[in-house]
Amino acid sequence: MKSDVTGDVAVYTVAGAETARPLPEWLARRRKRSLKQDAEYMNRVELLQDFGFEEASQCIRASEDGDWVVSTGTYKPQMHVHYTPHLSLAFSRHTTALNTTFLLLSSDYTKSLHLQSDRSLEFHTKGQRHYTTRLPRYGRDLVYDRFSAEALVPSVGLDADGNGEVFRMNLDLGQFLNSYKIDVGRDEGVETGLQGSIYAPSVNCGTIAENTHGLTAFGTSAGTVAFFDPRVKKAIPVTGPKMEGEVTALDFSNSGLSLAVGSSEGIVKLFDLRSPRALLQKDQGMGYAIKQLMHLTTASQEKKILSADKRTIKLWDESDGKPWASMEPVVDINHVAWIKDTGMLMTANEGPDQHAFLIPQLGPSPRWCSFLDNMVEEMAEEVKTTTYDNYKFLTLPDLKSLSLDHLIGKTNLLRPYMHGYFVASKLYDQAKLIANPYAWEEERAKRVKEKVEQERASRIRGTKKVKVNQKLADKLLKRQERRAKVDTKAGMLGDDRFGKLFEDEEFMVDETSREFRSLNPSTKVDASGSTAPKQKERNSDDDSSGSEISSDEDENTSGVRMTVSSSNQNGRQSKDVALGSRSQKTGRVSKNRGDVVGEKSVSFVPESKRRKQAQDQDQDMEDAAPQQKRSYADRRSASTNTFRKL
């Protein structure tokens, strides 16, 4: 599936060959092994089975229910009917003459009306060709009026009175009625009443506003547009706008007030039926005759107009004529069909394969090929830097930076295109490596840096400014540090029920209250009202042994001292020391609420100064007493090292 981007609109080619004449079947079978290695061939999308003809296709239309696609082509002249839910060809039917155009009279394919190139009008049913009638002169187009059940056929040449004719055949009565008479000029080549010369004047095209006022419009070779009201028994022609060249395409808008007119000079004009002046003029740009015009509505309810000549299909804005999307197949276009309420366009063209284009911004894919939406999304995520698989587009400054400007005009590896050149991918890679041999290391360092920055950003704790209780908000956000992304609206911060907790001053947490101190014993409140955790210092002499540290605080006047009771890791009982003289260690908290403050057991032991002095004297005497040393002189040494005895 090929993707082309015009501005911001992507167009996907989901059916149709890249060239007009692909490999024949017998050659494809011989190259079956080599085609297995071709990624483009293996990843091809076959939208409909046998979606094409042996030589060319002439006209294509989709049924109103969306289940059938009918197309005509050659050679031999035939009609193909595809059943879309099965994505397959239902049947094909051969005819005796090449089809000019056809219409589907029912909501499916069972009733169709065909205008043939041999001046015949054929009626086809579900099983076969039902009836054939001949026309007095060659027909150019086919219009069907559902309200009066009339088939209108614009024709070539002049009648006995020197006017152009639109033949009317009533399908209810089964007979021709009086024709519409239109002034198309004079034929200087032959006499009046004959078929006419090669350049005989004619009525080229027609359209009908069947959903609104029901007027029919016909374009002539004289550049005029004639309007008829089929509700009256006698036709009343009204002269319309004048065009440069012949009028080759017409189409009413959904409202019936706007009419798009295309000419043989490649000019499209947009008219309001209430004004003789054109609202908008658009040039197709190729100089070929406009073959088809169509009013479209995108998925976002924007009004667009489709104009097609034999080379390009363009979609542009109805209000200002700004280009929106374009398609240019490699073969000439004969007819374009739009599947309503979708973004798919199908074409009949001068090639074996019929084309199908999908524009996601125009609408979704049809329900019978909804799998295309997933494929389009995957292709949209891929970032493509090259226009073609084997070429890279470079401007002249890019070529000079790679020292390739001396090859301009001397080799096929540089192909000029617009303001730059297409360079072969192999040559581009080699030149880039020579110009910057450290490109790989720089790219690797860039990738590593991006990854480090991404991980670093995930570790940064989020912040959120609130009016009240900022410390509580920071505490809630700190709990999310281990997450990949900090969410400032998670939990209480994002719950509307707790919104006043961080906005209303009446809900401010009083950190100096008794309730706050009892719930947060490790928080110290300064005189200014700010809180800070208590700073505790540990004696360096007791880091390894875990012994007690005496407090430097003075005793109170009553002789009562607050101490902390703790135990060593080795199981030895430690002395009581003053509270705050050593760092608190984590441990299991007692569940007895009577003596629990924080994580330590606190007791108040009354002591006298005399007893303390007596204990200090006894301790000093024990430290001063000489320790008796045991003699090991007579013990035999187990070591064979004689130097240890020296």
XYZ file of C-alpha atoms in Angstrom:
646
model
C 0.000 0.000 0.000
C 1.515 3.263 -1.176
C 1.177 6.498 0.758
C 1.291 10.027 -0.656
C 1.001 13.165 1.451
C -0.338 16.433 0.028
C 0.035 19.082 2.709
C -1.552 17.607 5.818
C -3.744 15.096 3.940
C -2.510 11.530 3.366
C -3.760 9.509 0.384
C -3.280 5.724 0.387
C -3.368 3.679 -2.818
C -5.016 0.426 -1.734
C -5.625 -1.044 -5.209
C -3.976 -0.631 -8.597
C -0.603 -1.464 -10.089
C 2.303 0.941 -10.198
C 2.507 0.575 -13.990
C -0.113 0.134 -16.671
C 1.162 -3.292 -17.731
C 2.359 -5.501 -14.864
C 3.981 -8.888 -15.281
C 1.840 -11.481 -17.084
C 0.713 -14.528 -15.154
C 3.041 -16.963 -16.908
C 6.070 -14.804 -16.126
C 4.941 -14.253 -12.540
C 4.757 -18.017 -12.032
C 8.295 -18.428 -13.347
C 9.552 -15.749 -11.002
C 7.649 -17.104 -8.032
C 10.782 -17.962 -6.085
C 12.393 -14.585 -6.628
C 9.160 -12.742 -5.753
C 9.204 -14.392 -2.317
C 12.195 -12.209 -1.503
C 10.448 -9.049 -2.724
C 9.028 -7.279 0.350
C 6.721 -5.046 -1.711
C 5.209 -8.042 -3.517
C 4.749 -10.058 -0.311
C 3.126 -7.121 1.545
C 0.739 -6.168 -1.265
C -2.939 -5.580 -0.504
C -5.557 -7.199 -2.745
C -8.678 -5.188 -2.042
C -11.067 -7.054 -4.377
C -10.578 -10.245 -6.342
C -9.995 -9.646 -10.088
C -10.496 -5.910 -9.694
C -9.678 -5.048 -13.286
C -10.063 -5.892 -16.983
C -7.841 -7.324 -19.681
C -7.260 -3.964 -21.372
C -9.108 -1.018 -19.785
C -12.145 -0.061 -17.729
C -14.713 2.512 -18.807
C -17.105 3.238 -15.910
C -17.489 2.222 -12.255
C -20.265 2.759 -9.709
C -21.107 1.572 -6.184
C -24.615 0.583 -5.108
C -26.548 2.561 -2.505
C -26.464 -0.285 0.037
C -22.665 -0.463 -0.285
C -22.561 -4.225 -0.945
C -21.964 -4.150 -4.704
C -19.424 -2.540 -7.032
C -20.292 -2.649 -10.750
C -17.811 -1.721 -13.473
C -17.617 -1.995 -17.269
C -14.585 -2.386 -19.506
C -12.911 -4.158 -22.416
C -11.561 -6.257 -24.193
C -13.908 -8.065 -24.803
C -16.671 -5.654 -23.741
C -18.006 -6.917 -20.439
C -19.443 -6.004 -17.058
C -17.993 -7.057 -13.664
C -20.038 -7.243 -10.464
C -18.134 -7.518 -7.148
C -19.744 -8.553 -3.869
C -17.897 -6.465 -1.286
C -18.685 -8.435 1.924
C -16.848 -11.405 0.361
C -14.199 -9.190 -1.337
C -14.691 -11.276 -4.480
C -16.005 -11.140 -8.029
C -19.632 -12.293 -8.079
C -19.928 -12.687 -11.875
C -19.007 -11.115 -15.210
C -21.230 -10.608 -18.254
C -20.183 -9.898 -21.853
C -21.933 -7.409 -24.128
C -21.953 -6.847 -27.891
C -20.708 -3.244 -27.775
C -18.437 -1.103 -25.638
C -20.189 0.651 -22.794
C -20.186 4.464 -22.687
C -21.776 4.881 -19.255
C -24.382 3.184 -17.085
C -26.634 3.822 -14.057
C -27.887 1.593 -11.227
C -31.667 1.970 -11.019
C -32.091 -0.061 -7.800
C -30.365 -0.017 -4.417
C -28.294 -3.019 -5.522
C -27.099 -4.301 -8.908
C -30.297 -6.099 -9.986
C -31.566 -3.248 -12.250
C -29.166 -1.236 -14.408
C -29.386 0.925 -17.523
C -26.460 0.933 -19.994
C -25.688 3.397 -22.772
C -23.662 1.571 -25.427
C -21.355 2.981 -28.074
C -23.463 1.519 -30.927
C -26.458 3.849 -30.267
C -28.229 1.260 -28.150
C -29.802 1.476 -24.703
C -29.708 -1.791 -22.750
C -31.669 -2.816 -19.664
C -29.970 -5.437 -17.468
C -31.517 -7.465 -14.664
C -30.048 -9.852 -12.118
C -29.736 -12.769 -14.505
C -29.318 -11.350 -18.002
C -29.840 -8.507 -20.463
C -33.570 -7.793 -20.339
C -34.218 -5.421 -23.246
C -32.397 -3.370 -25.897
C -33.584 -0.319 -27.841
C -31.936 1.928 -30.402
C -31.395 5.686 -30.214
C -31.770 8.007 -33.216
C -28.305 9.498 -32.631
C -25.258 8.744 -30.504
C -25.631 9.477 -26.828
C -23.028 11.283 -24.727
C -24.351 10.911 -21.177
C -27.124 9.302 -19.153
C -29.379 10.887 -16.497
C -32.234 9.171 -14.642
C -35.181 11.022 -13.117
C -36.566 8.796 -10.352
C -39.749 10.821 -9.816
C -40.986 10.523 -13.387
C -39.109 7.252 -14.206
C -37.498 8.843 -17.263
C -34.108 8.122 -18.787
C -32.576 11.305 -20.262
C -29.905 10.850 -22.940
C -27.983 13.931 -24.206
C -27.073 13.316 -27.848
C -24.882 14.483 -30.719
C -26.158 16.405 -33.749
C -29.148 18.554 -34.646
C -32.806 17.787 -35.272
C -34.907 19.017 -38.199
C -35.265 22.440 -36.581
C -31.515 22.834 -35.996
C -31.589 22.251 -32.206
C -29.767 19.805 -30.034
C -31.789 17.063 -28.405
C -32.037 15.249 -25.092
C -33.950 12.022 -25.667
C -36.519 11.110 -23.050
C -37.553 7.502 -22.560
C -40.258 6.752 -20.013
C -39.527 3.415 -18.367
C -43.070 3.129 -17.023
C -44.729 3.497 -20.430
C -41.896 1.891 -22.347
C -41.761 4.568 -25.064
C -39.928 7.740 -26.063
C -41.478 11.110 -25.212
C -40.901 14.519 -26.763
C -37.241 15.447 -26.540
C -35.826 18.481 -24.780
C -34.771 21.057 -27.400
C -31.558 22.973 -26.691
C -29.819 25.580 -28.806
C -26.289 24.286 -29.417
C -25.347 26.370 -32.477
C -25.115 25.445 -36.162
C -23.213 22.675 -37.944
C -21.547 24.162 -40.997
C -20.267 20.823 -42.282
C -23.479 19.050 -43.332
C -27.127 19.722 -43.976
C -29.733 19.924 -41.257
C -31.312 16.652 -40.138
C -28.302 14.383 -40.745
C -26.098 12.847 -38.106
C -23.607 15.698 -38.428
C -19.917 16.064 -39.111
C -17.017 15.145 -36.858
C -17.269 18.492 -35.109
C -21.058 18.508 -34.927
C -22.581 20.409 -31.998
C -23.899 18.274 -29.171
C -25.325 18.131 -25.677
C -22.368 16.720 -23.771
C -23.492 16.115 -20.206
C -26.345 16.409 -17.750
C -27.182 16.292 -14.051
C -30.253 16.419 -11.822
C -30.930 17.769 -8.318
C -33.158 14.878 -7.307
C -32.986 15.470 -3.527
C -34.074 19.144 -3.668
C -35.922 21.111 -6.374
C -35.566 18.433 -9.103
C -34.198 20.699 -11.858
C -32.117 19.123 -14.618
C -29.144 20.882 -16.202
C -27.458 20.072 -19.521
C -24.130 21.359 -20.817
C -23.573 21.952 -24.515
C -20.678 22.196 -26.906
C -21.451 25.921 -27.278
C -20.368 26.545 -23.675
C -23.884 27.100 -22.310
C -25.942 25.370 -19.636
C -29.700 24.823 -20.085
C -32.115 24.092 -17.204
C -35.400 22.192 -17.371
C -38.147 21.583 -14.837
C -39.544 18.041 -15.304
C -42.602 18.805 -13.166
C -44.362 20.619 -15.993
C -45.514 18.864 -19.138
C -43.864 21.390 -21.425
C -40.157 21.935 -20.952
C -39.154 25.529 -20.137
C -35.491 26.117 -20.949
C -33.551 28.721 -19.005
C -30.219 29.942 -20.352
C -27.470 29.525 -17.827
C -23.857 30.695 -17.540
C -21.426 30.965 -20.454
C -18.153 29.023 -20.385
C -14.935 29.197 -22.393
C -14.951 26.097 -24.570
C -17.395 23.223 -24.282
C -19.197 22.264 -21.084
C -18.059 18.694 -20.279
C -19.146 18.128 -16.647
C -21.939 19.296 -14.307
C -22.935 18.590 -10.712
C -25.468 20.038 -8.256
C -24.672 20.488 -4.572
C -26.698 18.778 -1.849
C -28.650 21.991 -1.273
C -29.432 22.364 -4.965
C -28.435 26.054 -4.995
C -24.838 25.577 -6.136
C -23.784 24.211 -9.520
C -20.250 23.203 -10.499
C -19.476 23.529 -14.224
C -16.393 22.064 -15.931
C -15.142 22.967 -19.396
C -12.971 21.404 -22.078
C -10.223 23.934 -21.208
C -9.715 22.463 -17.748
C -11.564 25.310 -15.966
C -14.065 24.683 -13.165
C -16.529 27.399 -12.165
C -18.874 27.413 -9.204
C -22.214 29.189 -9.725
C -25.119 30.127 -7.498
C -28.444 29.657 -9.296
C -29.568 33.039 -7.968
C -26.646 34.924 -9.515
C -25.294 35.002 -13.091
C -21.723 35.534 -11.928
C -19.381 32.752 -10.901
C -18.643 32.520 -7.192
C -15.340 30.747 -7.733
C -13.098 29.749 -10.622
C -10.555 26.940 -10.408
C -7.974 25.818 -12.983
C -7.206 22.091 -13.041
C -3.739 22.916 -14.312
C -3.303 20.201 -16.940
C -5.259 21.758 -19.816
C -7.382 18.648 -20.356
C -11.168 18.536 -20.396
C -12.898 18.045 -17.074
C -14.472 14.588 -17.063
C -16.256 14.570 -13.732
C -17.318 16.883 -10.910
C -18.616 15.842 -7.509
C -19.641 17.561 -4.261
C -18.242 15.783 -1.183
C -18.594 16.181 2.564
C -15.685 15.172 4.815
C -15.893 13.448 8.182
C -15.556 16.877 9.849
C -18.521 18.223 7.793
C -16.332 20.311 5.489
C -17.580 20.965 1.959
C -15.194 19.806 -0.771
C -15.413 19.533 -4.563
C -13.793 16.748 -6.594
C -12.687 17.586 -10.136
C -11.103 14.992 -12.409
C -9.594 15.091 -15.866
C -7.821 12.231 -17.603
C -4.595 12.763 -15.646
C -5.368 13.960 -12.122
C -8.017 13.933 -9.415
C -8.107 17.017 -7.217
C -10.112 17.835 -4.109
C -10.417 21.486 -3.078
C -12.392 23.619 -0.688
C -15.796 24.794 -1.882
C -15.605 28.203 -0.207
C -12.153 29.474 -1.225
C -10.812 26.886 -3.691
C -7.817 25.980 -1.532
C -6.249 22.654 -2.652
C -6.882 19.850 -0.178
C -5.734 16.562 -1.772
C -4.741 15.208 -5.168
C -4.176 11.846 -6.869
C -2.303 11.209 -10.087
C -2.366 7.600 -11.344
C 0.148 6.474 -13.938
C -2.660 5.786 -16.458
C -5.449 7.942 -17.887
C -8.663 8.208 -15.879
C -12.067 7.477 -17.418
C -14.421 7.635 -14.433
C -14.361 8.197 -10.654
C -16.781 6.763 -8.070
C -17.080 7.806 -4.430
C -18.437 5.354 -1.861
C -20.724 7.626 0.144
C -19.986 8.404 3.796
C -16.495 6.895 3.474
C -13.049 8.058 2.428
C -12.638 5.659 -0.507
C -12.500 6.624 -4.191
C -12.452 4.104 -7.052
C -11.430 4.823 -10.635
C -11.923 3.240 -14.049
C -8.882 3.933 -16.207
C -6.904 3.036 -19.307
C -5.117 0.124 -17.707
C -5.788 -3.471 -16.673
C -5.953 -2.677 -12.953
C -8.588 -0.419 -11.487
C -7.453 1.929 -8.748
C -8.814 2.552 -5.271
C -7.685 5.400 -2.991
C -8.344 5.846 0.714
C -8.299 9.324 2.321
C -8.720 8.946 6.127
C -9.524 12.653 6.576
C -12.335 12.384 4.038
C -13.970 9.548 5.954
C -13.405 6.046 7.360
C -12.915 3.001 5.206
C -16.056 1.094 4.128
C -17.377 -1.493 6.548
C -16.431 -4.357 4.218
C -12.738 -3.375 4.375
C -12.486 -1.923 7.877
C -9.099 -3.629 8.283
C -7.618 -0.780 6.235
C -8.042 1.601 9.188
C -5.578 -0.400 11.286
C -3.084 -0.567 8.434
C -3.355 3.180 7.883
C -2.713 3.878 11.576
C 0.411 1.708 11.528
C 1.714 3.438 8.418
C 1.003 6.868 9.913
C 3.217 6.056 12.931
C 6.196 5.258 10.715
C 8.453 8.229 10.017
C 9.794 8.154 6.481
C 12.806 10.232 5.509
C 13.088 9.097 1.899
C 10.779 9.692 -1.015
C 11.676 6.402 -2.689
C 13.228 3.217 -1.362
C 16.537 3.576 -3.197
C 16.866 7.375 -3.391
C 17.323 10.265 -0.990
C 16.259 13.826 -1.841
C 18.990 16.437 -1.224
C 19.191 20.138 -1.964
C 22.231 21.841 -3.455
C 23.593 22.972 -0.032
C 23.274 19.371 1.176
C 25.286 18.149 -1.806
C 27.998 20.728 -1.110
C 28.217 19.664 2.528
C 28.790 16.071 1.361
C 31.223 17.158 -1.421
C 28.982 15.686 -4.137
C 28.268 18.868 -6.097
C 30.981 18.006 -8.651
C 28.879 15.013 -9.817
C 25.966 17.166 -11.054
C 25.269 16.395 -14.687
C 27.968 13.701 -14.871
C 26.262 10.598 -13.488
C 22.857 8.927 -13.255
C 23.221 8.688 -9.485
C 22.046 12.306 -9.217
C 18.608 12.886 -10.725
C 17.435 16.544 -10.801
C 13.969 17.171 -9.390
C 12.456 20.604 -8.592
C 14.888 22.470 -6.289
C 17.154 19.495 -5.528
C 18.356 16.066 -6.589
C 17.536 12.440 -5.930
C 20.708 10.675 -4.803
C 21.166 6.915 -4.716
C 20.974 5.637 -1.157
C 24.282 3.753 -1.341
C 26.121 6.823 -2.592
C 24.507 8.959 0.094
C 25.508 6.557 2.881
C 29.107 6.366 1.666
C 29.425 10.123 1.260
C 27.942 10.741 4.688
C 30.372 8.271 6.265
C 33.346 9.930 4.574
C 32.199 13.431 5.530
C 31.612 12.467 9.158
C 33.305 9.172 10.141
C 32.178 9.581 13.758
C 28.500 9.786 12.916
C 27.804 6.395 14.478
C 29.487 7.304 17.766
C 27.663 10.653 17.872
C 24.337 9.004 17.248
C 25.013 6.413 19.923
C 26.039 9.077 22.439
C 22.890 11.018 21.584
C 20.682 7.968 22.171
C 22.408 7.234 25.501
C 21.998 10.849 26.610
C 18.300 10.829 25.745
C 17.798 7.612 27.693
C 19.641 8.979 30.734
C 17.629 12.194 30.640
C 14.434 10.202 30.424
C 15.348 8.090 33.458
C 16.496 11.171 35.354
C 13.227 12.933 34.669
C 11.304 9.962 36.033
C 13.162 10.236 39.369
C 12.412 13.902 39.915
C 9.650 14.311 42.458
C 6.731 16.371 41.291
C 5.772 19.592 43.052
C 2.427 21.252 43.470
C 1.819 24.659 44.992
C -1.218 24.922 47.242
C -2.538 27.740 49.410
C -2.789 25.782 52.660
C -0.959 22.751 54.086
C 1.968 22.783 51.670
C 3.910 20.320 53.850
C 1.075 17.823 53.682
C 0.970 18.115 49.879
C 4.740 17.554 49.657
C 4.405 14.524 51.909
C 1.745 13.004 49.665
C 3.847 13.581 46.565
C 6.935 12.106 48.191
C 5.192 8.757 48.440
C 5.162 8.603 44.631
C 8.932 8.868 44.155
C 9.273 5.199 43.235
C 6.711 5.496 40.459
C 7.684 6.045 36.824
C 5.692 9.282 36.724
C 4.607 11.533 39.561
C 0.929 12.402 39.350
C 0.115 15.708 41.062
C -3.611 14.924 40.898
C -3.624 11.470 42.460
C -5.201 10.582 45.806
C -6.296 13.426 48.031
C -4.731 16.021 45.734
C -7.077 15.118 42.896
C -10.223 14.399 44.927
C -12.774 17.207 45.003
C -13.968 16.115 48.432
C -10.625 17.199 49.937
C -10.278 20.361 47.875
C -10.873 22.740 50.786
C -8.103 21.034 52.751
C -5.556 22.770 50.513
C -7.495 25.986 49.799
C -9.446 27.067 52.883
C -7.444 28.448 55.824
C -9.982 27.052 58.274
C -8.650 23.561 57.465
C -5.021 24.502 58.186
C -3.182 21.913 60.285
C -2.081 23.402 63.635
C 1.348 21.886 64.212
C 1.634 23.407 67.694
C -1.430 21.596 69.034
C -1.294 18.694 71.452
C -3.021 16.329 68.999
C -0.426 17.015 66.298
C 2.475 16.433 68.732
C 1.003 13.139 69.916
C 0.590 11.888 66.350
C 4.002 13.234 65.230
C 6.386 12.846 68.204
C 9.505 13.113 66.034
C 8.570 16.599 64.808
C 10.048 19.580 66.613
C 8.191 22.892 66.649
C 10.284 26.069 66.816
C 9.247 29.192 68.608
C 8.269 30.720 65.282
C 5.794 27.926 64.653
C 7.794 26.126 61.951
C 8.396 22.414 62.309
C 11.603 20.468 61.869
C 12.649 16.929 62.823
C 14.761 16.573 65.935
C 18.468 16.350 65.274
C 20.179 13.606 67.223
C 23.888 13.036 67.520
C 25.629 9.746 68.026
C 28.923 9.354 69.843
C 31.644 7.974 67.575
C 33.007 5.788 70.369
C 29.778 3.785 70.567
C 29.089 3.234 66.836
C 30.542 -0.300 66.837
C 29.712 -1.436 70.344
C 26.226 0.049 70.647
C 26.813 1.123 74.291
C 25.010 3.917 76.064
C 25.834 7.620 75.857
C 25.522 9.905 78.852
C 23.502 13.060 78.552
C 25.109 16.478 78.916
C 21.946 18.146 80.070
C 21.773 19.387 83.656
C 19.506 17.762 86.147
C 16.460 19.587 87.289
C 16.169 21.055 90.717
C 13.970 18.277 92.041
C 16.610 15.658 91.380
C 14.384 13.850 88.871
C 15.950 12.790 85.497
C 14.201 11.334 82.445
C 16.099 8.312 81.040
C 15.765 5.878 78.123
C 15.918 2.137 78.731
C 17.485 0.157 75.879
C 19.434 -3.052 75.264
C 22.462 -3.912 73.150
C 22.404 -6.141 70.136
C 24.709 -8.592 71.986
C 22.130 -9.157 74.684
C 23.997 -7.246 77.466
C 21.997 -4.938 79.660
C 22.924 -1.244 79.255
C 22.795 1.555 81.722
C 20.025 4.105 81.870
C 20.993 7.306 80.132
C 19.303 10.634 79.688
C 16.749 11.049 76.919
C 18.156 12.745 73.827
C 21.814 11.793 74.449
C 21.847 9.050 71.790
C 20.228 8.404 68.426
C 17.040 6.418 68.424
C 17.242 3.033 66.750
C 14.394 1.411 64.925
C 12.767 -1.427 66.747
C 9.429 -2.948 67.543
C 7.097 -0.572 69.340
C 5.388 -1.787 72.424
C 1.613 -1.950 72.205
C 1.178 -0.822 75.797
C -0.163 2.704 75.408
C 0.765 3.661 78.975
C 4.524 4.041 78.401
C 4.940 4.505 74.651
C 6.276 7.739 73.202
C 7.626 7.324 69.707
C 9.680 4.121 69.535
C 11.322 4.029 72.990
C 10.267 3.127 76.513
C 10.695 6.126 78.790
C 10.848 6.071 82.598
C 11.488 8.760 85.225
C 13.998 7.525 87.869
C 14.594 9.781 90.966
C 18.236 9.840 92.009
C 20.159 11.775 94.646
C 23.458 13.577 94.189
C 25.204 11.621 96.990
C 24.363 8.278 95.446
C 25.621 9.478 92.072
C 28.918 10.680 93.579
C 29.406 7.373 95.401
C 28.916 5.396 92.212
C 31.393 7.592 90.362
C 34.077 7.060 93.084
C 33.607 3.285 93.030
C 33.959 3.296 89.246
C 37.185 5.308 89.409
C 38.711 2.916 91.943
C 37.933 -0.083 89.755
C 39.581 1.579 86.757
C 42.707 2.448 88.764
C 43.302 -1.088 90.144
C 46.113 -2.900 88.320
C 45.009 -5.880 86.330
C 46.817 -9.151 86.968
C 48.478 -10.598 83.913
C 48.644 -14.313 83.350
C 52.073 -15.802 82.417
C 52.330 -18.016 79.384
C 56.070 -18.544 79.484
C 55.878 -22.262 80.294
C 53.229 -22.962 77.693
C 54.406 -24.720 74.530
C 53.920 -22.792 71.316
C 52.057 -24.515 68.543
C 53.680 -22.365 65.894
C 56.807 -23.446 64.027
C 57.798 -19.845 63.396
C 60.857 -19.290 65.583
C 60.811 -15.539 65.057
C 57.635 -15.264 67.106
C 59.612 -16.330 70.243
C 62.122 -13.566 69.871
